[in-house]
Amino acid sequence: MSSEEPTSQNGSSKPVEGDDKEKNVAANSLDGNSLQDTEANLEKLPYPKSVFFIVSNEFCERFSFYGMRTILILYLTEILFYPETSAKMIYHGFTMFVYFFPLLGAIISDSWLGKFRTILYISIIYAIGSILLSLTAIDSLKIPQKAFTIISLLLIAMGTGGIKPCVSAFGGDQFILPQQDLQLVMFFSFFYFSINAGSLLSTFITPLLRNNVECFGNDSCYPLAFAIPGILMVISIFVFASGKPMYRIKKPKGNVFVNVVSCMWYAATHKKSGPVDHWLDRAEPKYGAKLVSDIKSLLKVLVIYIPIPVFWALYDQQGSGWTFQAVRMNGNIGFYTILPDQMQVVNPLLILAFIPLFTYGVYPVLAKCNLLTTPLQRLVCGGFLAAIAFGISALVSLALERTYPTLPSSGEAQIRMYDTTEYNCTFTSNAFNGSFKNRYFENTTIKVPDGEINITFNFISESNGSYKHEVSLNIAEAKTYGIYLDNEGAYNYTDNIEKSSDGYPLVRTLVSNGSKVTYTHTHSGKTFSVLERDDSLNRMETGSYDVNGKGQVEFKLGGTYTVLVTNVTPKKVTVYNIIVTDPNSIHMLWLLIQYVIITAAEIMFSITGLEFAYSQAPISMKSVLQACWLLTTAFGNLLIVVIESFDLFELQSNDFFLYTGLMVVDVFLLMWLTIRYKYVTDEDSSFAQEDEDVGLEDKKVPPVEGVDNLGFDKHN
C-alpha cells in the first residue's frame, strides 16, 4: 500500500495527510501531560525501516559523485588535453552548477513534485549523465568527447544538486515528531556516516581503477573509473524506488525561497506607494508584516555572507590546483605509490577526526582562555587558516618550480640527439658545437637563426669504413627538437620534455636496427609495453624493468626518459637509460601540512557558518539561509572560473599567492562586518519556536521541512 494515502488509525479508509497523522499521534502521546504516557507511546513507534533505503541510496550517490569528481581534473588534462587553466575552469564551472541546482531542486520539490518524485526523477537524469560520461571516455565509440563531456557534467550537476536538498529532508519525513526526536538524531548520524563512507571509498578506489587497469588500447581506464560510479548511481535509484511502499510521503506545501524572492521583487518594483521607512515596507500590504519583518532580519545575516564565497574559491581547489601540485611530486612510500588524485582522501579522513577533536578539545580549551567564544570569531579564524593553507601551498609550488625542466625561451630553441648506431659518431653544425657523451647530446640555448640549421654527422667504423650524413632543420623559437641516429640514417621530430599530466614516467624507446623491445617489470613480472622503433613518448608504471633480457632500467614519477638499445655487434647489446627530465624529487606527503590547515579552517568556517546561519535566522527564514549558504559555494567556484579566464600567471605559485592575498583581504572585510553585527537572541519574538516545532529545537534535532537541510553534505 502506498503511503501517499495512509489509512487512519481506527481502520477507516479516510485518507489522513502526513502532517495530520503526526499531530494526531502527538496529541495522543501528550494527552494527560504524563511522561510515562509519552514513554509508552515511544515504545509503540518502531524505528522506520524506510530510512535504510534512504541511507543506502545516499551512500551510492555520494560514492558516484565523489568518485567521478576525484578523477575529473586529470581526465580533462590527460585524455581531453585541456590546458590546466581551461581544465580548472571546466572543473569549477561544474562545481558551481552542483551548488546552484539545489535551489531549483528545492523549489521543484516544495512547489510541485514533492520530495519522493523529485529525488526519483532527477536521479534518473543523474544516472544518464554518469553513463554518458563513461561511454564518452571510450575512444573507439567516436563520440565527440569534449562536447559530450560537458553535456554529461551538466546532467550530473543537475542530478546531484537537484536531489541534495531533498534526500536528508525526506529521511526526516519518515519520523513522527516529537516522539521520535532521538531516533531522528540517530538517523542523521547514519546519514552523515553514509556520506563520508561513500566519499572515502570512492576517492581511494576510482584513482586505482583509472590508473591500474588498461582498456580499449589505452594504458589507463577512465571509462571503467567513470562506469563504476555510474553503476552505483543506477543501483541507488533501484534501492530508493524499492522502498516506496514503506515511505511516509508528504505533499508539497510551497517554497519559502520563492515567497521571499517574490516579496522582495514586489517591494523593489512598486515605488509609487509613497515614502516608507524601509524599502521592503512597500510589500507589507500584499505579503503581511511578519514576512516583511523576517526578510529584514534575513538581509542582516546575508550581509555576513558577502565575503563567504572567497573561502570556497580556496577550499574547492583541493580537487584541481592541489591535485596538479601532487602530479609533480613523488608519491612513493616504499610499499605503495600514492596517486595524485588520491591525496583528496585526506580531507574527509581529517574531517571525521577533527569534528570531535574541536568540539571536545580545541574549543573548550580556547574558551578557558576567552578565545573564539562566538561563531563569528571562529568564522574569521577559519578564514585566516585558509589563507595560511594557501600561502603554504604557494611556497610548495615555488619549491616545485625549481625542479621543473627548463623550457626554451623566446628567441631560443633546444635540441637533443641520440646515437644508436654501431659507429663512432661525431658532428659539426653551423649553429652549435659539442660531442656525444654516452651516445647523448643536448643544447638547451640555441639561438634561432634566420635560415636552416645544418648538421653533418661523421660515422666511422674500423670494419665498414666511414661516411657522412647531413640533416637540415627549420626550427622555431620556444620549441624543442630531437634527432636520433640508427644504422639506416638520421630522423628528426618535435620533442616534448614537460612532465606528464598525471605524474607518471614518460619513456621514448630508440633502437639501432628497429627490432622490438619488451619491458618486463622486475617486481610484478608483468610485460607493460612492446614497442618498435618509435620517437613517441609512452606512459609507464614506476619501478625497475628488464629490457629484452639485456639490461635494467628504472623509471620514477615525473621523469621523462629516452631508452637507447644499441646493437654494436650481434652478440653485444647495450641499453642506455637517459634522463631527459628529472623525476619528481619533492615528496607528496609535504602536502599534508596544507591539508591539515585547510581542514581545520573548514571546521571553523563551514560548520560554524551553518551553525551561525541557523541560529540567527527567523523561524520562517532558516531554509532560505541554508539555500543562500549553498549559493556561496556556487559563487566561490564562479570566482575561480572568472580569475582563471584571465590566465594571469604562468606559474602556479603566483596563482596561489593571488588567492592567498584575496583571502587575507576578504578576512579583514569579514572581520569588519562581524564587529558591526549584533547577535539576535532567543528572546526575539520572530526567533521564538513555533508550536509545531516544540521539542525539536530544544533537542537540537536537525530541521526536516522544506529546504532546511539544504546544506547537509560532506564538507558542510
XYZ file of C-alpha atoms in Angstrom:
716
model
C 0.000 0.000 0.000
C 1.407 3.357 -0.982
C 1.966 5.730 1.920
C 0.754 8.633 -0.184
C -2.785 7.747 1.025
C -2.429 6.201 4.509
C -5.452 4.956 6.378
C -6.422 6.354 9.740
C -5.531 4.509 12.905
C -9.119 3.407 13.573
C -9.087 1.317 10.426
C -11.271 3.545 8.291
C -10.361 4.261 4.734
C -10.462 8.021 5.139
C -7.144 9.461 3.942
C -5.002 11.082 6.593
C -2.473 13.671 5.442
C 1.098 13.258 6.677
C 1.025 16.334 8.936
C -2.437 15.467 10.359
C -1.225 11.989 11.178
C 1.776 13.447 13.017
C -0.422 15.808 15.034
C -2.890 13.043 15.925
C -0.150 10.791 17.253
C 1.483 13.721 19.021
C -1.822 14.660 20.666
C -2.410 11.093 21.824
C 1.085 10.759 23.204
C 0.971 14.028 25.152
C -2.610 13.638 26.441
C -2.665 13.766 30.228
C 0.708 15.525 30.388
C 2.248 12.316 31.584
C 5.894 11.467 30.958
C 5.013 7.809 31.445
C 2.381 8.038 28.697
C 4.902 9.639 26.365
C 7.445 6.891 27.026
C 4.758 4.279 26.448
C 3.910 5.816 23.084
C 7.574 5.944 22.165
C 7.688 2.181 22.556
C 4.801 1.887 20.086
C 6.678 3.782 17.371
C 9.301 1.429 15.920
C 12.285 2.811 14.076
C 11.085 3.413 10.477
C 12.634 0.779 8.240
C 12.164 3.034 5.238
C 15.173 5.154 6.234
C 17.560 2.297 5.467
C 16.610 2.612 1.797
C 17.355 6.331 2.019
C 20.718 5.868 3.760
C 21.741 3.186 1.230
C 20.697 5.484 -1.588
C 22.821 8.283 -0.159
C 25.877 6.027 0.137
C 25.633 5.020 -3.528
C 25.016 8.584 -4.710
C 27.928 10.040 -2.755
C 30.206 7.242 -3.990
C 29.131 8.100 -7.521
C 29.660 11.845 -7.183
C 32.969 11.917 -5.333
C 34.389 9.032 -7.347
C 33.715 10.856 -10.599
C 34.891 14.251 -9.330
C 38.126 12.862 -7.870
C 39.499 11.851 -11.279
C 37.764 14.559 -13.327
C 40.578 17.115 -13.404
C 43.139 14.554 -14.650
C 40.673 13.268 -17.257
C 40.290 16.782 -18.612
C 44.052 17.285 -18.953
C 45.315 13.775 -19.733
C 42.595 12.452 -22.056
C 40.871 15.562 -23.424
C 44.152 17.532 -23.481
C 42.746 20.705 -21.976
C 45.417 23.090 -20.647
C 45.450 23.287 -16.856
C 43.747 26.684 -16.852
C 40.903 25.501 -19.084
C 40.551 22.285 -17.074
C 40.200 24.303 -13.864
C 37.523 26.471 -15.468
C 35.506 23.415 -16.514
C 36.008 21.670 -13.153
C 34.918 24.668 -11.098
C 32.160 25.579 -13.543
C 30.787 22.088 -12.939
C 31.088 22.530 -9.157
C 29.347 25.897 -9.423
C 26.312 24.263 -11.046
C 26.377 21.457 -8.460
C 25.737 24.080 -5.762
C 23.316 26.152 -7.817
C 20.880 23.381 -8.755
C 19.891 22.598 -5.107
C 17.886 25.802 -5.209
C 15.921 24.596 -8.227
C 15.568 21.107 -6.744
C 14.103 22.554 -3.551
C 11.629 24.712 -5.479
C 10.523 21.763 -7.641
C 10.141 19.541 -4.574
C 8.341 22.028 -2.339
C 6.123 23.558 -5.007
C 5.215 20.733 -7.428
C 6.525 17.187 -7.275
C 7.218 16.535 -3.619
C 10.450 15.036 -2.290
C 9.957 11.423 -3.410
C 9.212 12.119 -7.056
C 11.822 14.875 -7.241
C 14.539 12.526 -5.975
C 13.417 9.720 -8.295
C 13.086 11.742 -11.492
C 16.205 13.849 -11.050
C 18.232 10.754 -10.069
C 17.385 9.287 -13.473
C 18.856 12.403 -15.118
C 21.900 11.964 -12.854
C 22.360 8.317 -13.907
C 22.042 9.196 -17.602
C 24.795 11.780 -17.202
C 27.076 9.310 -15.399
C 26.611 6.576 -18.014
C 27.057 9.046 -20.877
C 30.331 10.281 -19.337
C 31.640 6.702 -19.173
C 30.663 5.992 -22.786
C 32.178 9.288 -23.935
C 35.526 8.242 -22.449
C 35.694 5.226 -24.835
C 37.729 6.386 -27.845
C 36.515 3.638 -30.179
C 32.889 4.835 -29.962
C 33.926 8.044 -31.752
C 31.655 10.182 -29.583
C 32.705 13.878 -29.706
C 34.446 13.734 -26.357
C 34.752 17.373 -25.383
C 31.178 18.328 -26.263
C 29.572 15.264 -24.672
C 31.755 15.522 -21.576
C 30.316 18.991 -20.948
C 26.774 17.674 -21.542
C 27.420 14.761 -19.160
C 28.780 17.043 -16.456
C 25.789 19.356 -16.785
C 23.393 16.399 -16.340
C 25.379 15.149 -13.326
C 25.406 18.634 -11.762
C 21.661 18.891 -12.302
C 21.207 15.467 -10.715
C 23.409 15.683 -7.649
C 22.437 19.288 -6.999
C 18.744 18.729 -7.612
C 18.417 15.913 -5.079
C 20.736 17.476 -2.485
C 18.015 19.461 -0.643
C 15.539 16.577 -0.728
C 17.225 13.377 0.455
C 18.041 14.231 4.074
C 14.754 16.109 4.481
C 12.848 13.140 3.020
C 14.580 10.916 5.563
C 13.411 13.243 8.310
C 9.856 12.984 6.997
C 9.840 9.287 7.953
C 9.820 10.163 11.662
C 6.897 11.310 13.821
C 7.916 14.261 15.946
C 8.402 14.986 18.752
C 8.040 11.341 19.801
C 10.958 10.173 17.641
C 13.359 13.048 18.296
C 16.172 10.776 19.449
C 15.625 8.334 16.605
C 15.817 11.259 14.184
C 19.174 12.244 15.635
C 20.362 8.663 15.139
C 19.172 8.794 11.515
C 21.205 11.895 10.757
C 24.254 10.228 12.307
C 23.788 7.245 9.984
C 23.134 9.610 7.100
C 26.342 11.582 7.730
C 28.274 8.318 8.067
C 26.950 7.092 4.710
C 28.073 10.336 3.059
C 31.600 10.021 4.396
C 31.806 6.275 3.775
C 30.789 6.747 0.141
C 33.170 9.632 -0.438
C 36.108 7.975 1.327
C 35.825 4.696 -0.566
C 35.314 6.283 -3.974
C 38.106 8.826 -3.504
C 40.513 5.958 -2.901
C 39.134 3.397 -5.370
C 38.423 5.348 -8.567
C 42.036 6.575 -8.984
C 43.115 2.928 -8.803
C 40.616 1.974 -11.496
C 41.717 4.721 -13.870
C 45.422 4.057 -13.287
C 45.926 0.323 -12.686
C 43.618 -1.038 -15.383
C 44.281 -0.945 -19.139
C 41.328 -0.914 -21.520
C 40.376 -0.039 -25.102
C 44.008 0.128 -26.131
C 44.969 2.722 -23.515
C 47.329 2.322 -20.581
C 44.663 3.798 -18.289
C 40.945 3.094 -17.966
C 38.857 6.193 -17.397
C 35.766 4.503 -18.904
C 35.798 1.926 -16.081
C 36.615 4.567 -13.455
C 33.564 6.555 -14.581
C 31.395 3.462 -15.125
C 31.610 2.180 -11.537
C 30.187 5.445 -10.093
C 27.566 5.342 -12.857
C 26.565 1.793 -11.928
C 26.361 2.802 -8.260
C 24.041 5.642 -9.268
C 21.756 3.221 -11.126
C 21.763 0.933 -8.082
C 20.872 3.884 -5.861
C 17.768 4.561 -7.974
C 16.544 0.956 -7.645
C 17.285 0.939 -3.907
C 15.423 4.198 -3.383
C 12.424 3.225 -5.545
C 12.079 -0.188 -3.881
C 11.360 1.476 -0.544
C 8.278 3.329 -1.836
C 5.685 1.067 -0.137
C 7.250 1.947 3.237
C 7.734 5.699 2.807
C 5.701 8.420 4.506
C 5.243 10.858 1.622
C 4.132 14.418 2.336
C 2.506 16.640 -0.235
C 4.376 19.799 -1.316
C 3.388 22.905 0.655
C 5.148 25.677 -1.244
C 8.667 27.026 -1.160
C 9.737 29.776 1.219
C 12.550 30.941 -1.066
C 10.048 31.678 -3.835
C 7.923 33.710 -1.413
C 10.940 35.695 -0.250
C 12.070 36.498 -3.795
C 8.517 37.431 -4.809
C 8.140 39.730 -1.809
C 11.461 41.464 -2.455
C 10.695 41.835 -6.155
C 7.306 43.357 -5.376
C 8.864 45.861 -2.954
C 11.603 46.814 -5.424
C 9.244 47.360 -8.355
C 6.363 49.185 -6.596
C 7.906 52.530 -5.759
C 4.763 54.617 -6.255
C 3.238 53.708 -2.921
C 4.732 56.747 -1.194
C 7.596 57.211 1.296
C 8.330 54.320 3.661
C 10.820 53.717 6.481
C 12.281 50.673 4.719
C 12.004 49.758 1.053
C 10.563 46.345 1.977
C 7.627 48.025 3.716
C 6.058 48.572 0.287
C 5.318 44.826 0.161
C 3.597 44.724 3.566
C 0.004 45.255 2.279
C 0.308 42.208 -0.024
C 2.622 39.844 1.900
C 1.964 40.788 5.515
C 4.001 42.389 8.262
C 5.525 39.128 9.555
C 7.078 38.046 6.237
C 8.435 41.563 5.633
C 9.892 41.679 9.145
C 11.501 38.255 8.744
C 13.058 39.237 5.405
C 14.576 42.324 7.051
C 16.191 40.043 9.629
C 17.313 37.740 6.818
C 19.070 40.562 4.970
C 21.049 41.496 8.095
C 22.509 37.989 8.190
C 23.086 37.847 4.427
C 25.429 40.828 4.721
C 27.802 38.497 6.591
C 27.603 36.134 3.610
C 29.232 38.650 1.246
C 32.853 37.525 1.943
C 31.996 33.797 2.225
C 32.470 32.814 -1.480
C 36.201 33.591 -1.381
C 36.694 30.842 1.189
C 35.086 28.301 -1.149
C 37.237 29.590 -4.004
C 40.218 28.351 -1.999
C 38.696 25.260 -0.414
C 37.397 23.664 -3.611
C 40.806 23.814 -5.294
C 41.775 20.677 -3.395
C 40.404 18.790 -6.404
C 42.095 20.972 -9.028
C 45.092 23.147 -8.162
C 46.281 20.945 -5.315
C 45.883 17.827 -7.464
C 48.061 19.469 -10.124
C 50.627 20.026 -7.356
C 50.509 16.351 -6.402
C 51.077 15.353 -10.041
C 54.517 16.985 -9.848
C 55.511 15.322 -6.576
C 56.914 11.971 -5.538
C 54.230 9.717 -4.048
C 56.408 6.656 -3.438
C 56.255 5.489 0.206
C 58.134 2.228 -0.346
C 55.375 -0.370 -0.313
C 52.901 1.812 -2.228
C 52.810 4.759 -4.625
C 50.221 7.403 -3.743
C 48.344 8.568 -6.821
C 47.980 12.345 -7.209
C 44.175 12.321 -7.104
C 44.200 10.002 -4.077
C 45.541 12.830 -1.913
C 41.984 14.173 -1.844
C 41.055 11.363 0.557
C 42.994 13.192 3.290
C 40.301 15.839 3.775
C 37.332 13.559 4.619
C 39.575 11.441 6.855
C 40.692 14.517 8.779
C 37.122 15.840 8.974
C 35.988 12.727 10.835
C 38.887 13.115 13.272
C 38.664 16.890 13.680
C 34.936 17.219 14.439
C 35.172 15.535 17.885
C 38.656 16.977 18.445
C 37.466 20.561 18.018
C 34.142 20.000 19.795
C 35.556 18.358 22.907
C 39.164 19.561 22.896
C 40.123 22.678 20.964
C 37.034 24.834 21.581
C 36.783 24.136 25.357
C 40.496 24.893 25.816
C 40.226 28.123 23.833
C 37.084 29.077 25.759
C 39.013 28.879 29.029
C 41.361 31.474 27.548
C 38.348 33.512 26.398
C 39.270 32.915 22.737
C 36.980 32.078 19.817
C 33.899 32.047 22.002
C 31.447 33.254 19.314
C 30.586 31.763 15.912
C 31.760 34.848 14.025
C 35.146 34.793 15.779
C 35.596 31.191 14.659
C 34.484 32.167 11.166
C 37.209 34.825 10.958
C 39.815 32.428 12.349
C 38.806 29.807 9.771
C 39.309 32.373 7.020
C 42.815 33.176 8.264
C 43.647 29.463 8.380
C 42.503 29.087 4.759
C 44.815 31.948 3.775
C 47.700 30.283 5.638
C 46.990 26.952 3.913
C 47.158 28.586 0.500
C 50.244 30.573 1.457
C 51.938 27.266 2.296
C 50.722 25.736 -0.971
C 52.244 28.697 -2.829
C 55.603 28.058 -1.102
C 55.375 24.374 -2.029
C 54.756 25.417 -5.631
C 57.833 27.657 -5.527
C 59.908 24.657 -4.437
C 58.339 22.502 -7.152
C 59.004 25.058 -9.869
C 62.726 24.809 -9.192
C 62.508 21.138 -10.200
C 60.654 21.727 -13.475
C 62.501 21.220 -16.772
C 63.964 24.322 -18.382
C 61.848 25.117 -21.398
C 63.175 27.143 -24.345
C 62.583 30.868 -24.013
C 61.701 33.435 -26.648
C 64.331 33.619 -29.405
C 65.817 30.266 -28.443
C 65.269 26.565 -29.164
C 66.505 23.272 -27.746
C 67.858 20.191 -29.464
C 68.648 16.687 -28.207
C 70.428 13.994 -30.226
C 70.720 10.240 -29.645
C 73.148 7.817 -31.296
C 72.109 4.141 -31.503
C 74.480 3.153 -34.334
C 77.368 0.678 -34.351
C 79.681 3.516 -35.456
C 81.702 6.105 -33.641
C 79.864 9.340 -34.428
C 80.885 12.996 -34.394
C 79.079 16.023 -35.809
C 79.537 19.627 -36.906
C 76.894 22.352 -37.187
C 76.512 25.967 -38.198
C 74.514 26.692 -35.006
C 76.267 24.878 -32.144
C 79.235 22.748 -31.175
C 79.707 19.740 -28.936
C 80.054 15.974 -28.883
C 78.128 12.869 -27.854
C 78.565 11.646 -24.299
C 77.258 8.149 -23.669
C 75.518 8.471 -27.047
C 73.602 11.592 -25.954
C 73.924 15.302 -26.682
C 71.766 18.276 -25.710
C 71.886 22.026 -26.200
C 69.141 23.994 -24.419
C 70.058 27.537 -25.545
C 70.333 27.532 -29.330
C 69.801 30.969 -30.853
C 67.181 30.628 -33.564
C 68.889 31.581 -36.863
C 67.302 33.300 -39.843
C 67.822 30.224 -42.015
C 68.130 26.489 -41.519
C 70.300 24.640 -39.050
C 72.657 22.272 -40.830
C 74.202 19.300 -39.016
C 76.776 16.964 -40.595
C 77.256 13.592 -38.901
C 80.509 11.677 -39.421
C 80.219 7.893 -38.965
C 83.472 5.935 -38.518
C 83.833 2.153 -38.265
C 87.008 0.054 -38.310
C 85.294 -2.702 -40.307
C 82.901 -0.757 -42.530
C 84.871 2.418 -43.142
C 83.257 5.818 -42.752
C 80.565 8.010 -44.277
C 78.764 11.290 -43.720
C 75.096 12.131 -43.312
C 73.636 15.652 -43.377
C 70.467 16.888 -41.681
C 68.819 20.278 -42.210
C 66.241 21.668 -39.764
C 63.920 24.657 -39.885
C 63.483 25.491 -36.204
C 61.147 27.900 -34.446
C 61.676 29.782 -31.221
C 60.467 28.309 -27.921
C 60.425 24.793 -29.448
C 62.282 21.601 -28.615
C 63.618 19.192 -31.264
C 65.086 15.705 -31.257
C 67.299 13.749 -33.659
C 68.151 10.113 -33.394
C 70.577 8.103 -35.471
C 70.349 4.442 -36.334
C 72.130 2.185 -38.811
C 69.835 3.355 -41.600
C 70.074 7.129 -41.192
C 69.009 10.138 -39.109
C 65.467 11.099 -38.092
C 64.151 14.283 -36.504
C 60.970 15.082 -34.561
C 59.431 17.774 -32.373
C 60.296 16.930 -28.794
C 58.402 17.309 -25.512
C 60.266 17.477 -22.224
C 57.454 18.555 -19.899
C 56.302 16.273 -17.115
C 53.285 14.064 -17.768
C 49.800 15.333 -16.933
C 49.220 12.529 -14.401
C 52.731 12.411 -12.926
C 53.747 9.034 -14.347
C 57.029 8.464 -16.246
C 57.184 9.097 -19.986
C 59.533 6.869 -21.975
C 60.825 7.114 -25.544
C 62.468 3.968 -26.938
C 65.062 4.176 -29.745
C 66.649 1.051 -31.268
C 69.592 0.819 -33.666
C 68.039 -1.779 -36.005
C 64.287 -1.253 -35.499
C 63.753 -4.508 -33.604
C 61.032 -4.874 -30.966
C 61.669 -4.062 -27.321
C 59.865 -5.707 -24.428
C 59.786 -4.123 -20.960
C 59.181 -6.588 -18.136
C 58.521 -5.196 -14.669
C 61.026 -6.875 -12.359
C 58.692 -6.748 -9.340
C 55.380 -7.927 -10.810
C 56.714 -9.803 -13.842
C 54.135 -8.033 -15.978
C 55.033 -7.028 -19.523
C 53.976 -3.420 -19.823
C 54.893 -2.456 -23.359
C 56.197 -3.935 -26.569
C 57.461 -1.116 -28.756
C 59.073 -0.894 -32.161
C 61.479 1.881 -33.055
C 59.420 4.947 -32.275
C 60.049 8.557 -31.348
C 56.749 8.882 -29.413
C 56.528 9.065 -25.634
C 54.821 6.215 -23.779
C 53.402 6.349 -20.270
C 54.952 3.698 -17.992
C 54.480 2.436 -14.469
C 57.176 3.281 -11.953
C 59.822 0.761 -10.971
C 62.644 -1.310 -12.474
C 62.349 -3.100 -15.818
C 64.258 -5.761 -17.686
C 64.758 -4.718 -21.338
C 64.846 -7.715 -23.713
C 66.843 -9.593 -21.102
C 69.844 -7.391 -21.951
C 69.704 -4.576 -19.398
C 67.953 -2.971 -16.463
C 66.293 0.461 -16.381
C 64.369 2.306 -13.667
C 61.600 4.867 -14.107
C 60.400 7.256 -11.385
C 57.376 9.541 -11.036
C 57.556 12.697 -13.114
C 60.623 11.695 -15.117
C 60.968 11.731 -18.889
C 63.367 9.096 -20.231
C 64.901 8.008 -23.511
C 65.981 4.355 -23.640
C 68.620 3.542 -26.291
C 69.051 -0.096 -27.335
C 72.240 -0.382 -29.383
C 73.392 -3.487 -31.254
C 77.105 -2.809 -31.599
C 77.598 -6.421 -32.678
C 75.031 -9.252 -32.982
C 76.243 -10.622 -29.668
C 76.660 -7.314 -27.854
C 73.541 -5.334 -26.964
C 73.833 -2.280 -24.744
C 70.961 -0.444 -23.036
C 71.269 3.229 -22.071
C 68.669 4.954 -19.880
C 68.962 8.707 -20.435
C 67.124 11.039 -18.038
C 65.782 13.880 -20.160
C 63.604 15.429 -17.439
C 64.456 14.812 -13.800
C 61.872 12.781 -11.850
C 59.843 14.350 -9.058
C 62.046 14.948 -6.052
C 59.729 16.637 -3.501
C 57.562 14.158 -1.641
C 53.776 14.286 -1.859
C 53.405 13.979 1.905
C 54.547 17.605 2.225
C 51.010 18.439 1.089
C 49.683 17.067 4.392
C 50.538 20.377 6.097
C 48.221 22.423 3.902
C 45.539 19.703 4.025
C 45.569 19.719 7.844
C 45.273 23.508 7.957
C 42.509 23.766 5.310
C 40.539 21.046 7.142
C 40.855 22.948 10.424
C 39.705 26.023 8.511
C 36.724 24.055 7.206
C 35.696 23.020 10.726
C 35.830 26.613 11.941
C 34.383 28.187 8.808
C 31.893 25.817 7.236
C 30.362 24.056 10.226
C 30.366 27.215 12.340
C 28.912 29.204 9.448
C 25.968 26.827 9.169
C 25.504 26.983 12.943
C 25.523 30.781 12.874
C 23.117 31.000 9.938
C 20.619 28.661 11.560
C 20.748 30.302 14.988
C 20.427 33.847 13.635
C 17.597 33.229 11.190
C 13.911 33.774 11.958
C 11.975 30.511 12.072
C 10.455 31.077 8.644
C 13.815 32.023 7.068
C 16.047 29.146 8.171
C 15.619 27.217 4.921
C 16.312 30.365 2.882
C 19.574 30.998 4.726
C 20.640 27.393 4.178
C 19.899 27.807 0.467
C 21.943 31.005 0.381
C 24.787 29.227 2.168
C 24.995 26.693 -0.653
C 24.890 29.523 -3.173
C 28.047 30.980 -1.583
C 29.825 27.786 -2.707
C 28.471 28.267 -6.211
C 29.683 31.870 -6.297
C 33.077 30.820 -4.916
C 33.565 28.439 -7.823
C 32.309 31.102 -10.236
C 35.049 33.367 -8.853
C 37.650 30.730 -9.772
C 36.239 30.487 -13.306
C 36.445 34.271 -13.710
C 40.008 34.516 -12.379
C 41.248 31.583 -14.449
C 39.633 33.006 -17.607
C 42.091 35.909 -17.463
C 45.025 33.448 -17.399
C 47.067 35.919 -15.357
C 50.081 33.796 -14.459
C 52.153 31.031 -15.997
C 53.478 29.858 -12.626
C 51.179 28.102 -10.197
C 52.881 29.734 -7.223
C 51.782 33.186 -8.399
C 48.259 31.872 -8.825
C 48.220 30.586 -5.250
C 49.720 33.808 -3.895
C 46.861 35.689 -5.594
C 44.249 33.535 -3.855
C 46.126 33.931 -0.568
C 46.021 37.715 -0.914
C 42.317 37.658 -1.808
C 41.579 35.574 1.283
C 43.518 37.924 3.563
C 41.631 40.966 2.243
C 38.400 39.004 2.478
C 39.042 38.085 6.115
C 39.564 41.729 7.067
C 36.260 42.567 5.362
C 34.612 39.722 7.251
C 36.165 40.941 10.487
C 34.790 44.446 9.903
C 31.326 43.072 9.202
C 31.359 40.825 12.274
C 32.358 43.696 14.569
C 29.299 45.622 13.381
C 26.961 42.641 13.649
C 24.542 42.447 16.578
C 23.586 38.915 17.586
C 19.904 38.089 17.949
C 18.767 36.139 20.992
C 16.112 33.538 21.678
C 14.003 36.247 23.347
C 13.353 37.927 19.985
C 9.744 37.168 19.067
C 10.490 36.417 15.433
C 13.009 33.779 16.507
C 10.782 32.073 19.054
C 9.988 28.436 18.444
C 6.662 27.852 16.741
C 4.182 25.372 18.209
C 4.723 22.730 15.557
C 8.425 22.597 16.342
C 8.111 22.159 20.129
C 10.567 19.556 21.299
C 12.621 19.746 18.106
C 14.684 22.871 18.632
C 15.357 22.235 22.294
C 16.861 18.860 21.473
C 18.988 20.339 18.677
C 17.458 17.954 16.144
C 18.199 18.979 12.544
C 15.209 20.510 10.761
C 13.440 18.324 8.278
C 10.951 20.536 6.445
C 11.363 22.128 3.037
C 14.964 23.038 2.293
C 16.133 23.268 5.903
C 18.690 20.549 5.219
C 19.925 22.114 2.008
C 23.480 22.348 3.270
C 23.785 18.796 4.539
C 26.847 17.460 2.742
C 30.272 16.003 3.434
C 32.076 19.322 3.804
C 29.144 21.105 5.395
